[in-house]
Tab-separated table of C-alpha atoms in Angstrom:
chain	number	residue	atom	x	y	z
A	13	MET	CA	69.264	31.692	74.594
A	14	ALA	CA	67.890	30.047	77.648
A	15	THR	CA	67.301	32.132	80.734
A	16	GLN	CA	67.084	30.980	84.200
A	17	ASP	CA	63.323	31.254	84.267
A	18	GLY	CA	62.912	29.786	80.743
A	19	SER	CA	61.035	32.829	79.389
A	20	GLU	CA	62.982	32.949	76.136
A	21	GLU	CA	62.016	29.404	75.305
A	22	VAL	CA	58.375	30.239	75.866
A	23	LEU	CA	58.730	33.206	73.547
A	24	MET	CA	60.258	31.073	70.803
A	25	GLU	CA	57.473	28.547	71.086
A	26	THR	CA	54.930	31.346	70.888
A	27	GLU	CA	56.547	32.765	67.756
A	28	ALA	CA	56.596	29.319	66.113
A	29	LYS	CA	52.857	28.779	66.443
A	30	PRO	CA	51.852	30.648	63.224
A	31	LYS	CA	53.899	28.139	61.200
A	32	GLU	CA	51.620	25.366	62.447
A	33	ALA	CA	48.786	26.941	60.403
A	34	GLU	CA	50.411	25.703	57.149
A	35	PRO	CA	48.440	22.404	57.138
A	36	LEU	CA	45.302	24.520	57.093
A	37	GLY	CA	46.552	26.024	53.856
A	38	GLU	CA	47.062	22.566	52.395
A	39	ASP	CA	43.500	21.632	53.378
A	40	ALA	CA	42.266	24.774	51.659
A	41	GLU	CA	44.143	23.817	48.495
A	42	LYS	CA	42.629	20.365	48.675
A	43	SER	CA	39.214	21.899	49.187
A	44	ASP	CA	39.782	24.162	46.190
A	45	ALA	CA	40.904	21.196	44.139
A	46	GLU	CA	37.858	19.198	45.167
A	47	THR	CA	35.607	22.152	44.340
A	48	THR	CA	37.251	22.460	40.936
A	49	SER	CA	36.906	18.704	40.425
A	50	HIS	CA	33.210	18.803	41.312
A	51	THR	CA	32.732	21.775	39.044
A	52	ASP	CA	34.471	19.986	36.177
A	53	ALA	CA	32.416	16.883	36.857
A	54	GLY	CA	29.271	18.990	36.860
A	55	ASN	CA	30.266	20.538	33.542
A	56	ALA	CA	31.020	17.094	32.153
A	57	THR	CA	27.616	15.878	33.302
A	58	THR	CA	25.981	18.870	31.652
A	59	GLN	CA	27.863	18.188	28.436
A	60	ASP	CA	26.967	14.501	28.552
A	61	SER	CA	23.299	15.316	29.067
A	62	SER	CA	23.304	17.338	25.874
A	63	ILE	CA	24.157	14.191	23.887
A	64	SER	CA	20.940	12.419	22.825
A	65	ASN	CA	20.613	8.669	22.722
A	66	GLY	CA	19.281	6.444	19.942
A	67	ASP	CA	17.685	8.059	16.905
A	68	ASP	CA	18.069	11.535	18.382
A	69	ALA	CA	21.631	11.364	17.132
A	70	ASP	CA	20.125	12.027	13.711
A	71	ASP	CA	19.758	15.660	14.808
A	72	LYS	CA	23.486	16.078	14.236
A	73	GLN	CA	23.030	15.228	10.551
A	74	GLU	CA	21.021	16.829	7.773
A	75	THR	CA	17.583	15.225	7.978
A	76	VAL	CA	14.300	15.141	6.094
A	77	ASP	CA	10.794	14.882	7.530
A	78	LEU	CA	8.724	12.208	5.787
A	79	LYS	CA	5.092	11.108	5.822
A	80	ILE	CA	4.883	7.318	5.867
A	81	ILE	CA	1.523	5.991	4.659
A	82	TRP	CA	0.739	2.318	5.270
A	83	ASN	CA	-2.535	0.466	5.639
A	84	LYS	CA	-4.515	3.753	5.791
A	85	ASN	CA	-2.316	4.942	8.670
A	86	LYS	CA	0.089	7.890	8.576
A	87	TYR	CA	3.374	8.162	10.453
A	88	ASP	CA	5.828	11.056	10.823
A	89	LEU	CA	9.470	10.096	10.405
A	90	LYS	CA	12.677	12.143	10.587
A	91	ILE	CA	15.695	10.464	9.033
A	92	PRO	CA	19.144	11.552	7.777
A	93	VAL	CA	19.023	12.478	4.111
A	94	ASP	CA	22.113	10.357	3.459
A	95	SER	CA	20.430	7.181	4.738
A	96	ALA	CA	20.046	4.357	2.225
A	97	GLY	CA	16.710	2.887	1.235
A	98	ALA	CA	17.494	-0.195	3.335
A	99	LYS	CA	17.849	2.022	6.429
A	100	LEU	CA	14.510	3.661	5.656
A	101	LYS	CA	12.908	0.200	5.608
A	102	GLU	CA	14.359	-0.522	9.040
A	103	ARG	CA	12.892	2.699	10.405
A	104	ILE	CA	9.520	1.871	8.828
A	105	HIS	CA	9.718	-1.517	10.534
A	106	SER	CA	10.177	0.186	13.916
A	107	LEU	CA	7.105	2.337	13.242
A	108	THR	CA	4.716	-0.215	11.756
A	109	GLY	CA	6.011	-3.655	12.703
A	110	LEU	CA	6.121	-4.533	8.993
A	111	PRO	CA	9.336	-6.513	8.281
A	112	PRO	CA	11.609	-4.952	5.625
A	113	ALA	CA	11.428	-8.108	3.509
A	114	MET	CA	7.653	-7.697	3.223
A	115	GLN	CA	7.739	-3.982	2.396
A	116	LYS	CA	7.230	-2.384	-0.989
A	117	VAL	CA	8.275	1.238	-0.503
A	118	MET	CA	7.060	3.586	-3.204
A	119	TYR	CA	8.331	7.060	-4.063
A	120	LYS	CA	8.025	7.921	-7.750
A	121	GLY	CA	8.299	4.186	-8.327
A	122	LEU	CA	9.827	1.397	-6.273
A	123	LEU	CA	12.393	2.869	-3.872
A	124	PRO	CA	15.901	1.333	-4.369
A	125	GLU	CA	17.547	-0.031	-1.232
A	126	ASP	CA	21.117	0.758	-2.295
A	127	LYS	CA	20.655	4.475	-2.987
A	128	THR	CA	20.445	7.279	-0.439
A	129	LEU	CA	17.435	9.502	0.008
A	130	ARG	CA	19.544	12.395	-1.254
A	131	GLU	CA	20.390	10.508	-4.439
A	132	ILE	CA	16.742	9.835	-5.248
A	133	LYS	CA	15.913	13.464	-4.367
A	134	ILE	CA	13.529	12.917	-1.473
A	135	THR	CA	12.700	16.275	0.127
A	136	ASN	CA	11.006	17.490	3.302
A	137	GLY	CA	7.333	16.594	3.511
A	138	ALA	CA	7.583	13.812	0.909
A	139	LYS	CA	4.894	11.135	1.102
A	140	ILE	CA	6.226	7.583	1.134
A	141	MET	CA	3.725	4.856	0.277
A	142	VAL	CA	4.295	1.452	1.866
A	143	VAL	CA	2.570	-1.711	0.675
A	144	GLY	CA	2.714	-5.025	2.517
A	145	SER	CA	1.164	-7.206	5.193
A	146	THR	CA	2.609	-8.434	8.452
A	147	ILE	CA	3.056	-12.150	9.027
A	148	ASN	CA	0.166	-12.117	11.519
A	149	ASP	CA	-2.100	-10.479	8.934
A	150	VAL	CA	-1.208	-13.137	6.378
A	151	LEU	CA	-1.898	-15.951	8.832
A	152	ALA	CA	-5.151	-14.330	9.945
A	153	VAL	CA	-6.623	-14.174	6.430
A	154	ASN	CA	-5.202	-17.435	5.113
A	155	THR	CA	-8.186	-19.634	5.921
A	156	PRO	CA	-10.908	-17.114	4.954
A	157	LYS	CA	-9.090	-16.517	1.684
A	158	GLU	CA	-9.217	-20.213	0.856
A	159	VAL	CA	-12.936	-20.269	1.571
A	160	ILE	CA	-13.499	-17.254	-0.673
A	161	GLN	CA	-11.538	-18.868	-3.485
A	162	GLN	CA	-13.687	-21.979	-3.233
A	163	GLU	CA	-16.838	-19.867	-3.377
A	164	VAL	CA	-15.568	-17.976	-6.409
A	165	LYS	CA	-14.766	-21.232	-8.183
A	166	ALA	CA	-18.247	-22.525	-7.388
A	167	GLU	CA	-19.798	-19.405	-8.894
A	168	GLU	CA	-17.577	-19.680	-11.954
A	169	ASN	CA	-18.679	-23.256	-12.446
A	170	LYS	CA	-22.272	-22.067	-12.667
A	171	LYS	CA	-21.350	-20.051	-15.745
A	172	GLU	CA	-20.467	-22.937	-18.009
A	173	PRO	CA	-17.838	-22.527	-20.713
A	174	LEU	CA	-19.049	-22.434	-24.291
A	175	CYS	CA	-17.869	-25.968	-24.981
A	176	ARG	CA	-20.280	-27.350	-22.306
A	177	GLN	CA	-23.344	-25.289	-23.136
A	178	LYS	CA	-26.292	-26.998	-24.755
A	179	GLU	CA	-26.582	-24.170	-27.276
A	180	ARG	CA	-23.022	-23.603	-28.335
A	181	LEU	CA	-21.905	-20.205	-29.502
A	182	PRO	CA	-19.591	-20.136	-32.487
A	183	THR	CA	-15.878	-19.820	-31.766
A	184	VAL	CA	-15.744	-16.907	-34.221
A	185	PRO	CA	-17.604	-13.573	-33.839
A	186	LEU	CA	-21.367	-13.905	-34.319
A	187	SER	CA	-22.184	-11.674	-37.297
A	188	GLY	CA	-24.985	-10.999	-39.817
A	189	MET	CA	-26.978	-8.872	-37.346
A	190	PHE	CA	-27.962	-5.198	-37.310
A	191	ASN	CA	-28.538	-2.412	-34.783
A	192	LYS	CA	-31.503	-0.064	-34.693
A	193	SER	CA	-29.694	2.310	-37.066
A	194	GLY	CA	-29.370	-0.423	-39.677
A	195	GLY	CA	-25.624	-0.816	-39.167
A	196	LYS	CA	-24.055	-4.230	-39.209
A	197	VAL	CA	-23.249	-5.699	-35.783
A	198	ARG	CA	-21.040	-8.572	-34.680
A	199	LEU	CA	-20.860	-10.043	-31.187
A	200	THR	CA	-17.667	-11.550	-29.773
A	201	PHE	CA	-17.673	-13.313	-26.415
A	202	LYS	CA	-14.306	-13.001	-24.659
A	203	LEU	CA	-14.776	-15.387	-21.744
A	204	GLU	CA	-11.150	-15.233	-20.642
A	205	GLN	CA	-11.593	-11.472	-20.184
A	206	ASP	CA	-15.260	-11.695	-19.120
A	207	GLN	CA	-16.152	-9.178	-21.828
A	208	LEU	CA	-18.690	-8.852	-24.618
A	209	TRP	CA	-17.342	-7.049	-27.673
A	210	ILE	CA	-20.025	-5.265	-29.679
A	211	GLY	CA	-18.478	-4.410	-33.011
A	212	THR	CA	-19.725	-2.070	-35.731
A	213	LYS	CA	-18.094	-0.585	-38.794
A	214	GLU	CA	-17.138	2.485	-36.783
A	215	ARG	CA	-15.815	0.926	-33.569
A	216	THR	CA	-15.749	-2.034	-31.201
A	217	GLU	CA	-17.144	-1.487	-27.715
A	218	LYS	CA	-15.651	-3.776	-25.078
A	219	VAL	CA	-18.305	-4.236	-22.386
A	220	PRO	CA	-17.559	-6.084	-19.096
A	221	MET	CA	-20.225	-8.758	-18.749
A	222	GLY	CA	-20.625	-7.894	-15.098
A	223	SER	CA	-21.803	-4.389	-16.077
A	224	ILE	CA	-24.646	-5.693	-18.262
A	225	LYS	CA	-27.760	-5.377	-16.105
A	226	ASN	CA	-30.091	-7.531	-18.193
A	227	VAL	CA	-30.571	-9.292	-21.518
A	228	VAL	CA	-34.033	-9.574	-23.051
A	229	SER	CA	-35.189	-10.968	-26.372
A	230	GLU	CA	-38.256	-11.859	-28.362
A	231	PRO	CA	-38.855	-13.614	-31.696
A	232	ILE	CA	-39.259	-11.510	-34.815
A	233	GLU	CA	-42.826	-11.940	-35.990
A	234	GLY	CA	-42.964	-14.019	-39.124
A	235	HIS	CA	-39.291	-14.966	-38.699
A	236	GLU	CA	-39.317	-16.959	-35.472
A	237	ASP	CA	-35.898	-18.439	-36.251
A	238	TYR	CA	-34.494	-15.009	-35.419
A	239	HIS	CA	-34.835	-12.776	-32.376
A	240	MET	CA	-34.316	-9.162	-31.532
A	241	MET	CA	-32.185	-8.855	-28.386
A	242	ALA	CA	-31.433	-5.965	-26.036
A	243	PHE	CA	-28.385	-5.648	-23.793
A	244	GLN	CA	-29.056	-3.260	-20.903
A	245	LEU	CA	-25.736	-1.437	-20.493
A	246	GLY	CA	-26.889	1.044	-17.836
A	247	PRO	CA	-29.273	1.343	-14.886
A	248	THR	CA	-32.400	2.067	-16.937
A	249	GLU	CA	-34.095	0.592	-19.990
A	250	ALA	CA	-33.116	3.709	-21.927
A	251	SER	CA	-29.584	2.319	-21.976
A	252	GLN	CA	-30.586	-0.822	-23.889
A	253	TYR	CA	-28.554	-1.671	-26.960
A	254	TRP	CA	-30.764	-3.499	-29.480
A	255	VAL	CA	-29.475	-6.126	-31.882
A	256	TYR	CA	-31.741	-7.558	-34.612
A	257	TRP	CA	-31.694	-10.877	-36.454
A	258	VAL	CA	-30.001	-12.879	-33.703
A	259	PRO	CA	-30.219	-16.602	-34.602
A	260	ALA	CA	-32.707	-18.246	-32.241
A	261	GLN	CA	-30.438	-21.211	-31.480
A	262	PHE	CA	-27.931	-18.877	-29.833
A	263	VAL	CA	-30.341	-16.819	-27.693
A	264	ASP	CA	-30.259	-18.994	-24.551
A	265	ALA	CA	-26.498	-19.469	-24.797
A	266	ILE	CA	-25.977	-15.694	-25.048
A	267	LYS	CA	-28.116	-15.058	-21.965
A	268	ASP	CA	-26.396	-17.789	-19.990
A	269	THR	CA	-22.969	-16.514	-21.017
A	270	VAL	CA	-23.613	-12.868	-20.207
A	271	LEU	CA	-25.789	-13.166	-17.103
A	272	GLY	CA	-25.022	-16.612	-15.782
A	273	LYS	CA	-27.687	-19.270	-15.446
A	274	TRP	CA	-28.577	-18.198	-11.890
A	275	GLN	CA	-29.719	-14.805	-13.254
A	276	TYR	CA	-31.488	-16.011	-16.353
A	277	PHE	CA	-35.276	-15.725	-16.426
């Protein structure tokens, strides 16, 4: 009710003032909501940060630790055990720079690309051998390799084939000779294998010609058409293998064949 002096209206306005505080409550709710939102965002950020990028995602799968050995270098690699051989080649490429197409990956034989590491029973600590050269390596050695091949061919030409030698060796084993024990000996020259086969009744010894240190001979007194010849099979003269009654016409050809003309003296 209104009074003459208006005091009741003042009282009503005074009593209504607490209701004006309601917007403050709404602001508080908004503040609480924003706090909750920031907290949720913070938790989301924390959760997101726990997710690793790239290959670290492998940690969520069962993995194996491997030792990759290539070109005398060793690399540690962790990879899911259910990865296929092709995937392993990709990971090796990232480590070494060696393209998968140029890799030969060995683990108890050539590693198949279509099977998983679990299927071929690769375990922790397994050593994986990798063979192959990068494209740059191939290009770098291309010219020197050609030069080396030319030099090798030149050296091979110095050791003439039997058909071009002045003193031809027979195309069949040279027989009718004896060793110092009196046993029969036959000599077979395997040029395609670069070997000298020294055959007796008991066995045939296949000697690489490159391992024969020297060949010496001298005529048999009173029988100059025949020589006794020694093949030095080791570092000292004690390792000489003596052959008697070698036809003289074959002596020079034998020395040239075994030692090469550049070593003959």
